[in-house]
């Protein structure tokens, strides 16, 4: 039979979560309670003032939204960048509004693959799956970089083979890292940005979790060294950072974020984006502007996630699944004890049959086979119940 779709679409792998959905459905049919640690949806209500702004402006005439974002939203994003990272440059000229990070991450490959004849795009494995699919659809060469315990989950392109570096159009990094929660310090950013300048590689930095760092609940001030930074602090030359309100402010379903960095890339890329038909409705942009201008509600969210992390860490370290408390209270990257299983997929599917949904590391691209991811998206009570079930699987 002649192909009805092209080889890129027809060769896409089956979405691995499908198996978990089937198990979940069976449990739902049996009225069994499900503890879903699989999705990365913070499951907290939208901050009230943002919700009010959304409701108010939703009744006004909407019209087509402009592709780069409203002036009000862009000013709020620029204000956030200046407050949060004390940038030296004026960020108002360096940013483009997006419909959340996912589409922005996918589409940037279309403007970068092929620059100066270079076809390769490197990305972390394990990592967010869209980095890889973006390269495939842009007909580039994917270069997954295994991040492991051994290399401390650090992307170190100075260790790449020379042939890869020569063909490298851009490189993705994601710190704080989904799924391991790894963070990096300013010296890492300085070294990485300098390397990218020397090798003429565009640095793409996914900063979806940059505001969700762990805080010590009994201390008023967070020490500056614990607060994750952006490579934009070092330079915007060939650097693009991707920010989102999904995790920071609970806008997951409303789809809004922005990208900021090198104008020489963003200006032509904005022209390309006009063809993709991507812009967030104006009423959501209004709510988003409010959220970028406020830090207090984000601090409250950090408290909630940090409380969950403290609780989870205590229980999971007793089960010998976790040794060190991560810096970011959103995902936990848990090591299955050797005595229990060496196969993350079997382990997670068995756990799912008992109602506890988690993600096997290999489904996130991990080259190691004995890790699984748990997101801190449940209440303490539900987590406690789920951990009682988990305990039975690890002893
Ligand atoms: C690392 C990472 N990047 C990007 C995204 C996309 O987030 P959004 O499109 O909601 O902004 C996610 C979502 O979970 C993620 O984990």
PDB file of C-alpha atoms and ligand atoms in Angstrom, residues 100-102 105 128 131 174 178 206 208-209 244 246-247 255 331, ligand 1:
ATOM      1  CA  UNK A 100       3.745  27.331  26.901  1.00  0.00           C
ATOM      2  CA  UNK A 101       7.182  25.805  26.450  1.00  0.00           C
ATOM      3  CA  UNK A 102       6.256  22.614  24.632  1.00  0.00           C
ATOM      4  CA  UNK A 105      10.779  23.794  22.234  1.00  0.00           C
ATOM      5  CA  UNK A 128      11.842  15.906  28.004  1.00  0.00           C
ATOM      6  CA  UNK A 131      13.726  17.689  22.209  1.00  0.00           C
ATOM      7  CA  UNK A 174      17.458  21.645  31.182  1.00  0.00           C
ATOM      8  CA  UNK A 178      13.477  16.832  34.603  1.00  0.00           C
ATOM      9  CA  UNK A 206      14.738  24.888  29.110  1.00  0.00           C
ATOM     10  CA  UNK A 208      10.517  25.297  33.131  1.00  0.00           C
ATOM     11  CA  UNK A 209      11.471  24.535  36.768  1.00  0.00           C
ATOM     12  CA  UNK A 244       6.784  28.835  31.331  1.00  0.00           C
ATOM     13  CA  UNK A 246       2.860  25.995  33.868  1.00  0.00           C
ATOM     14  CA  UNK A 247       4.800  24.956  36.955  1.00  0.00           C
ATOM     15  CA  UNK A 255      -0.655  27.439  27.750  1.00  0.00           C
ATOM     16  CA  UNK A 331      10.425  15.297  40.475  1.00  0.00           C
TER      17      UNK A 331
HETATM   18  C1  LIG B   1      11.481  19.773  31.028  1.00  0.00           C
HETATM   19  C2  LIG B   1      10.183  20.254  30.513  1.00  0.00           C
HETATM   20  N1  LIG B   1      10.184  21.189  29.543  1.00  0.00           N
HETATM   21  C3  LIG B   1       9.050  21.663  29.026  1.00  0.00           C
HETATM   22  C4  LIG B   1       7.823  21.209  29.470  1.00  0.00           C
HETATM   23  C5  LIG B   1       6.575  21.793  28.821  1.00  0.00           C
HETATM   24  O1  LIG B   1       5.888  22.582  29.689  1.00  0.00           O
HETATM   25  P1  LIG B   1       4.752  23.598  29.195  1.00  0.00           P
HETATM   26  O2  LIG B   1       4.517  23.358  27.751  1.00  0.00           O
HETATM   27  O3  LIG B   1       3.567  23.256  30.025  1.00  0.00           O
HETATM   28  O4  LIG B   1       5.288  24.950  29.443  1.00  0.00           O
HETATM   29  C6  LIG B   1       7.762  20.239  30.468  1.00  0.00           C
HETATM   30  C7  LIG B   1       6.468  19.734  30.917  1.00  0.00           C
HETATM   31  O5  LIG B   1       6.315  18.908  31.777  1.00  0.00           O
HETATM   32  C8  LIG B   1       8.976  19.748  30.996  1.00  0.00           C
HETATM   33  O6  LIG B   1       9.004  18.824  31.950  1.00  0.00           O
END
